[in-house]
Amino acid sequence: MGINGLLTVLKSIQKHTHLRQFAGQTIGVDAYGWLHRGTVGCAMELALDKPCTKYVEYAMHRVRMLIYFGVTPYLVFDGDNLPSKTATEVGRAKRREESKKRGLELYKASKISQAYPEFQKSIDVTPYMARQLIEELKKLDIQYVVSPYEADAQLAYLEKKGIINGILSEDSDLLVYGAKRLITKLDQHGDCIEISRSDFASCRDMTLAGFTDADFRLMAVLSGCDYLASINKIGLKTAHTYVRKYKCVEKIVHMLQFEQKFVVPNGYLERFYEAERTFLHHRVFCPLEKKLVFFTELEDGMKEEDMPYLGKDVSPAIAIGVACGDLDPMTKKQIAVNVAISSRSMPDLHRRRTVASANDLKPSKSIDNFFKPKRQPLAELDPNSLTPSPSQQRLLNMNRNASWEARPISSAPQLGRTASIMPGASQVRTGQSQSRERSSFLERAATLSTFQPPKRIRLCSDVDVSPSSKDDRSPFFVMKPEPSPSIRKRGKTKKARLSDIEVFSDDSVADIFQDMQDPEIGSVDTSTKPAVLPDTTGRSTSRASSPSATLVTEVCDTPIRQKIQIPQSGISQSTTAISVSADDDPGEFRDLFEVHVEHLNNLRNTFSYQRPEKQAAALKALSPANGTPQLPKETAPNQDGVPRLSQVVRRHAQSQHSASLHKTFGTLPSHQQTAALKSLGPSQSSAEKVKLGLAALDSATHSFMGQRPMTPLQQLGKRVLDTSRSSDCISHGGSRSDRPRTGSRVNQVLKVNVQGSEDLLVPKSEDERSEVSEIEDVEPVRRHVDLARFVFTTSA
DNA sequence: CGTTCCAACTCAT
DNA sequence: CTAGTTGGAACG
């Protein structure tokens, strides 16, 4: 439920961004959200107890998307219900039961379409389903943890400890728990929204300047939260004004009691304290200490016996068992894994209907086959694939030692303990293999993110980044500082983006300058970058000097630039930038163009996140011996996954946007043609440019569609996972952002265009054109332009 | 008019 | 019914 209306009120500090911006970082994920969404697609099967693992596929698809964009996922699962929540939980279970009943009735009456929504409502994400996903995560050596209670608290804790660098969740509660960076609304393309705690001060719809974490929490709880319903007629706004005025609960409640408007229930204050402490001292699993700890340690005089609402403590052995997914977080009993792994079935332990169907499930076939071995723990891979700085080296060694120690000390005794707790339980695996798995789980779960933020935070010195010092920073330091004015880094912030209009690149400076034909660009770029100042709105609005103003003007008039890339070579990628004028716009033409770009974009994404096997299959389907693309047949529905991708491809082919582009152009009146040509390139021989530009598009399309030799693309297919993991793509190993990146995925800048100074630079040769790869940033580019307009109009 | 509250929709396939 | 969002009714 979260806090009603919180995200709406924080609109002004929501930054539209992309997963790409978090490359090299470890991002914690609220896994239940994904699982729940994944169940929508197979609600029917689940309700009818049919075998189904679509939800695992859905979640894994997202996991692969993160990896594709260089993000290291760290999945966090929900655990037991808090005592305070059991009442609502019972109610939910009841409603689910009713929905299922209704659904089944409708189903029996063959009213399938009416039954489906009922089934959807009846779905409960079970620990068993989480366990299935965990099994997949293990195969890819992806970090995860099952929280003792709420995943929100666990996520915030991991972030506090520096184990993760941000939190991917839809739940606004995270901010109440003190999350520093919340990423929400991730869509299938990787677009998402970032909310930073440090931007709170610049929120426009609500004055949060001077609000401490405690003030914020006070406001949130007053306005109504999961642990305490609000006083009638008190919403976020009212709570906010009272917190601003009186700051402390006692006073606020006291004042509220004087107002006739509000009725403060008996014992509200006491329940408020409980709710507040539930946020503050939530039990979490600490992967470093390998036991349950409080999110915030109890202060002197607080006794945990007095706070039953925090849930029970458990022994480290059980805590570890739950955390690694072996034990059901509620019953603390062994969770049955699928038949392929367990030698025996364990009917007595199946605590829910979905669990009871475990024996019928045969995910071993559908899933196991797809992830063949080639396991390589990230922790081992990273140090070898780059040269860490001394401080990073120290960090790595520290972690390595910690995990080595962990084995004899914590895992051996814990095994005996765990086994003795469940004397009757059939062992799924041998004790030794379980012990081994657990210690490797702990090793992974406790791995600190090696990502090094631009400045300030010293990850190497201490894992616990003191939270106190950062929140009261000056509003002018809310932005993460640029590491160096000359570097185009990943993790760009909205403010830094203006400069992106000049240069799209992931290259090192040297690469950029090498590629650059016009030296002027570099100077423009470097000189303007420092002029970008954060302002109170969290958006770039003001520029200090008059040259900036000039630039802003230019930016506004500068053609929209679109980056056209299609995956072709896994090693190097190049970019064709195609410019379309924002004004002087033959609308229809540009719209078509953008639609085309978007289609390619979708195509690329759909392809990129597929399992390598699926990609290979899709490629095979698209690339027959004769070289002509033979799109897969309409049917062949049950070939796992392949139809879906090929359908997309087919749809795209049928839409023939390239063709319609040409056609539309041909039918335009001549003055509009001229305008269109002009819009694609400001100067000479524009007709040629349009042809080249369109040819580039087509060639990109066609190469993806299989009309060109497929070898590089096939390579990519095989390499998607490897590439996105390896250091030449991502700064996994805690790379310093100004480290020269050798062999990086080069987004070659083919075009840098500041109005009036140079031309559209399309690939000159056939070779270059065939290298065109990957599409992205259609939306962001639009946003750039919007932003530029905004800057211009407000600074004038 | 601002605010709170509620019901319907989104998500996915 | 995971949570959020949106639109609209019902208040003061």
Short mmCIF file of C-alpha atoms in Angstrom, two decimals, chain A residues 315-568:
data_model
loop_
_atom_site.label_atom_id
_atom_site.label_comp_id
_atom_site.label_asym_id
_atom_site.label_seq_id
_atom_site.Cartn_x
_atom_site.Cartn_y
_atom_site.Cartn_z
CA SER A 315 18.53 -18.27 15.61
CA PRO A 316 21.19 -17.41 13.06
CA ALA A 317 20.83 -20.91 11.65
CA ILE A 318 17.19 -20.45 10.87
CA ALA A 319 17.76 -16.88 9.76
CA ILE A 320 20.29 -18.08 7.23
CA GLY A 321 18.04 -20.89 6.14
CA VAL A 322 15.23 -18.46 5.48
CA ALA A 323 17.52 -15.92 3.87
CA CYS A 324 18.88 -18.36 1.34
CA GLY A 325 15.44 -19.64 0.49
CA ASP A 326 15.76 -23.11 1.95
CA LEU A 327 13.23 -22.52 4.68
CA ASP A 328 9.75 -21.19 4.37
CA PRO A 329 9.91 -17.76 5.97
CA MET A 330 6.61 -18.33 7.73
CA THR A 331 6.72 -21.91 8.88
CA LYS A 332 10.52 -22.07 8.99
CA LYS A 333 10.27 -25.48 7.44
CA GLN A 334 12.11 -26.76 4.45
CA ILE A 335 10.58 -25.69 1.16
CA ALA A 336 10.12 -28.45 -1.33
CA VAL A 337 12.00 -27.92 -4.51
CA ASN A 338 10.92 -29.45 -7.76
CA VAL A 339 11.22 -33.15 -8.45
CA ALA A 340 14.28 -32.77 -10.56
CA ILE A 341 16.25 -31.74 -7.54
CA SER A 342 14.56 -33.56 -4.74
CA SER A 343 14.85 -37.28 -4.83
CA ARG A 344 11.66 -37.76 -2.88
CA SER A 345 8.45 -35.88 -2.73
CA MET A 346 7.46 -34.34 0.53
CA PRO A 347 3.70 -34.10 0.61
CA ASP A 348 3.55 -33.44 4.33
CA LEU A 349 5.38 -30.17 3.93
CA HIS A 350 3.27 -28.75 1.21
CA ARG A 351 1.50 -26.05 3.02
CA ARG A 352 -0.52 -24.50 0.23
CA ARG A 353 -2.38 -25.61 -2.77
CA THR A 354 0.26 -24.24 -5.08
CA VAL A 355 2.88 -26.04 -3.14
CA ALA A 356 0.87 -29.19 -3.26
CA SER A 357 1.15 -29.14 -7.00
CA ALA A 358 4.88 -29.24 -6.79
CA ASN A 359 5.03 -32.84 -7.82
CA ASP A 360 3.24 -32.14 -11.01
CA LEU A 361 5.58 -29.41 -11.99
CA LYS A 362 8.36 -30.24 -14.29
CA PRO A 363 10.24 -27.02 -14.65
CA SER A 364 13.34 -29.09 -15.01
CA LYS A 365 12.68 -29.43 -18.66
CA SER A 366 11.60 -25.98 -19.56
CA ILE A 367 14.06 -24.03 -17.56
CA ASP A 368 17.06 -26.02 -16.60
CA ASN A 369 18.04 -26.70 -20.13
CA PHE A 370 18.32 -23.08 -20.97
CA PHE A 371 20.96 -22.15 -18.54
CA LYS A 372 23.72 -24.53 -19.17
CA PRO A 373 26.59 -24.38 -16.74
CA LYS A 374 29.08 -21.71 -17.65
CA ARG A 375 28.83 -20.37 -14.19
CA GLN A 376 31.33 -17.86 -13.15
CA PRO A 377 30.80 -16.06 -9.92
CA LEU A 378 30.95 -12.35 -10.40
CA ALA A 379 33.22 -12.02 -7.46
CA GLU A 380 35.81 -14.12 -9.20
CA LEU A 381 35.29 -12.65 -12.57
CA ASP A 382 35.68 -9.04 -11.72
CA PRO A 383 39.16 -8.80 -10.33
CA ASN A 384 40.56 -10.53 -13.34
CA SER A 385 38.89 -8.44 -15.91
CA LEU A 386 40.18 -5.10 -14.89
CA THR A 387 42.85 -3.53 -12.86
CA PRO A 388 41.35 -2.27 -9.67
CA SER A 389 42.76 0.64 -7.82
CA PRO A 390 44.55 -0.18 -4.59
CA SER A 391 41.53 0.74 -2.58
CA GLN A 392 39.34 -1.50 -4.63
CA GLN A 393 41.87 -4.25 -4.29
CA ARG A 394 41.66 -3.87 -0.57
CA LEU A 395 37.91 -4.07 -0.69
CA LEU A 396 37.98 -7.18 -2.79
CA ASN A 397 40.43 -8.85 -0.50
CA MET A 398 38.38 -7.90 2.47
CA ASN A 399 35.35 -9.55 1.02
CA ARG A 400 37.24 -12.58 -0.01
CA ASN A 401 38.61 -13.09 3.45
CA ALA A 402 35.25 -12.59 5.02
CA SER A 403 33.68 -15.24 2.92
CA TRP A 404 36.46 -17.68 3.49
CA GLU A 405 36.12 -17.28 7.19
CA ALA A 406 32.42 -17.73 6.92
CA ARG A 407 32.61 -21.32 5.91
CA PRO A 408 34.08 -22.99 8.94
CA ILE A 409 32.60 -20.62 11.43
CA SER A 410 29.00 -20.19 10.52
CA SER A 411 27.94 -22.82 8.07
CA ALA A 412 29.19 -25.98 9.69
CA PRO A 413 27.47 -25.61 13.05
CA GLN A 414 24.41 -24.12 11.52
CA LEU A 415 23.85 -27.24 9.56
CA GLY A 416 23.54 -29.43 12.58
CA ARG A 417 21.22 -26.97 14.11
CA THR A 418 19.04 -26.69 11.09
CA ALA A 419 18.81 -30.39 10.67
CA SER A 420 17.84 -30.94 14.25
CA ILE A 421 15.02 -28.46 13.94
CA MET A 422 13.35 -30.55 11.34
CA PRO A 423 13.94 -34.09 12.33
CA GLY A 424 11.16 -35.48 10.22
CA ALA A 425 11.87 -33.51 7.12
CA SER A 426 13.24 -35.43 4.25
CA GLN A 427 16.47 -33.95 3.16
CA VAL A 428 16.27 -32.57 -0.27
CA ARG A 429 19.94 -32.54 -0.71
CA THR A 430 22.70 -33.92 1.35
CA GLY A 431 23.72 -31.89 4.32
CA GLN A 432 27.09 -31.21 2.86
CA SER A 433 25.84 -29.89 -0.41
CA GLN A 434 23.37 -27.72 1.40
CA SER A 435 26.09 -26.39 3.61
CA ARG A 436 28.20 -25.63 0.61
CA GLU A 437 25.34 -23.87 -1.08
CA ARG A 438 24.60 -21.82 1.94
CA SER A 439 28.09 -20.58 2.37
CA SER A 440 28.27 -19.64 -1.25
CA PHE A 441 24.91 -17.92 -0.84
CA LEU A 442 26.23 -15.98 2.10
CA GLU A 443 29.31 -15.08 0.19
CA ARG A 444 27.29 -13.66 -2.63
CA ALA A 445 24.67 -12.03 -0.48
CA ALA A 446 27.29 -10.20 1.52
CA THR A 447 29.21 -8.98 -1.46
CA LEU A 448 29.43 -5.25 -1.33
CA SER A 449 28.81 -3.30 -4.41
CA THR A 450 32.12 -2.27 -5.78
CA PHE A 451 30.61 0.61 -7.59
CA GLN A 452 32.31 3.79 -6.66
CA PRO A 453 30.12 6.84 -6.73
CA PRO A 454 31.66 9.93 -8.25
CA LYS A 455 32.73 11.38 -4.95
CA ARG A 456 32.17 11.62 -1.29
CA ILE A 457 31.41 8.15 -0.18
CA ARG A 458 34.40 6.11 0.74
CA LEU A 459 33.36 2.59 0.17
CA CYS A 460 36.73 1.15 0.86
CA SER A 461 37.13 2.42 4.37
CA ASP A 462 33.94 1.21 5.89
CA VAL A 463 30.91 -0.68 4.81
CA ASP A 464 28.60 1.39 6.88
CA VAL A 465 28.20 4.66 5.14
CA SER A 466 27.10 6.96 7.84
CA PRO A 467 23.70 8.21 6.86
CA SER A 468 23.77 11.26 9.04
CA SER A 469 26.10 13.48 7.11
CA LYS A 470 24.41 13.42 3.77
CA ASP A 471 20.86 14.47 4.26
CA ASP A 472 21.57 17.92 5.44
CA ARG A 473 23.71 18.85 2.54
CA SER A 474 23.23 22.15 0.88
CA PRO A 475 20.63 22.02 -1.83
CA PHE A 476 23.38 22.95 -4.22
CA PHE A 477 25.09 19.68 -3.67
CA VAL A 478 22.14 17.50 -4.28
CA MET A 479 23.58 16.58 -7.60
CA LYS A 480 26.30 14.08 -7.76
CA PRO A 481 29.26 16.00 -9.00
CA GLU A 482 30.67 15.22 -12.36
CA PRO A 483 33.84 13.23 -12.05
CA SER A 484 35.60 15.24 -14.63
CA PRO A 485 34.32 17.75 -17.08
CA SER A 486 35.87 15.99 -19.98
CA ILE A 487 34.39 12.59 -19.36
CA ARG A 488 31.18 11.31 -20.74
CA LYS A 489 30.18 9.04 -18.04
CA ARG A 490 27.40 6.68 -17.52
CA GLY A 491 25.00 7.47 -14.76
CA LYS A 492 24.25 10.81 -16.21
CA THR A 493 21.90 12.93 -14.31
CA LYS A 494 19.19 14.97 -15.80
CA LYS A 495 21.25 18.05 -15.37
CA ALA A 496 24.18 16.60 -17.14
CA ARG A 497 22.07 15.73 -20.06
CA LEU A 498 22.16 18.97 -21.88
CA SER A 499 25.66 18.14 -22.82
CA ASP A 500 24.52 14.83 -24.14
CA ILE A 501 22.87 16.67 -26.89
CA GLU A 502 26.23 17.42 -28.27
CA VAL A 503 27.78 14.06 -27.77
CA PHE A 504 26.31 10.63 -27.45
CA SER A 505 29.00 8.35 -26.39
CA ASP A 506 30.30 5.92 -23.89
CA ASP A 507 33.76 6.39 -25.14
CA SER A 508 36.78 7.60 -23.38
CA VAL A 509 37.90 11.09 -24.14
CA ALA A 510 40.62 9.86 -26.38
CA ASP A 511 38.16 7.86 -28.40
CA ILE A 512 35.87 10.77 -28.71
CA PHE A 513 38.50 13.13 -29.89
CA GLN A 514 39.78 10.58 -32.28
CA ASP A 515 36.37 10.17 -33.75
CA MET A 516 35.62 13.78 -33.82
CA GLN A 517 36.02 15.58 -37.04
CA ASP A 518 35.21 18.92 -35.64
CA PRO A 519 37.39 19.97 -32.74
CA GLU A 520 35.03 22.76 -31.91
CA ILE A 521 32.58 20.35 -30.42
CA GLY A 522 34.88 19.27 -27.71
CA SER A 523 35.45 22.77 -26.63
CA VAL A 524 31.80 23.59 -26.62
CA ASP A 525 31.11 20.58 -24.56
CA THR A 526 33.71 21.03 -21.93
CA SER A 527 33.10 24.67 -21.51
CA THR A 528 29.41 24.34 -21.02
CA LYS A 529 29.35 21.41 -18.73
CA PRO A 530 30.51 23.17 -15.60
CA ALA A 531 27.98 25.86 -16.31
CA VAL A 532 25.16 23.46 -15.67
CA LEU A 533 23.95 24.13 -12.22
CA PRO A 534 21.42 22.30 -10.18
CA ASP A 535 18.59 24.44 -9.07
CA THR A 536 15.91 24.08 -6.54
CA THR A 537 13.54 22.23 -8.78
CA GLY A 538 15.96 19.46 -9.41
CA ARG A 539 15.98 20.27 -13.05
CA SER A 540 18.44 22.12 -15.04
CA THR A 541 17.15 25.59 -15.42
CA SER A 542 19.79 28.13 -14.90
CA ARG A 543 23.01 28.73 -16.58
CA ALA A 544 25.53 31.09 -15.22
CA SER A 545 27.10 32.82 -18.13
CA SER A 546 26.07 34.31 -21.38
CA PRO A 547 27.82 31.70 -23.50
CA SER A 548 25.49 29.25 -21.87
CA ALA A 549 22.54 31.28 -22.91
CA THR A 550 23.81 31.17 -26.41
CA LEU A 551 24.14 27.47 -26.19
CA VAL A 552 20.65 27.15 -24.86
CA THR A 553 19.36 29.05 -27.80
CA GLU A 554 21.27 26.82 -30.07
CA VAL A 555 20.02 23.78 -28.36
CA CYS A 556 16.48 24.86 -28.85
CA ASP A 557 17.02 25.34 -32.49
CA THR A 558 19.22 22.39 -32.88
CA PRO A 559 17.68 19.52 -34.69
CA ILE A 560 16.38 16.66 -32.67
CA ARG A 561 18.93 14.00 -32.84
CA GLN A 562 18.09 10.40 -32.81
CA LYS A 563 20.44 7.68 -32.14
CA ILE A 564 19.91 4.73 -34.36
CA GLN A 565 21.58 1.56 -33.32
CA ILE A 566 20.76 -2.00 -33.99
CA PRO A 567 22.58 -4.86 -32.39
CA GLN A 568 24.94 -6.35 -34.79
#
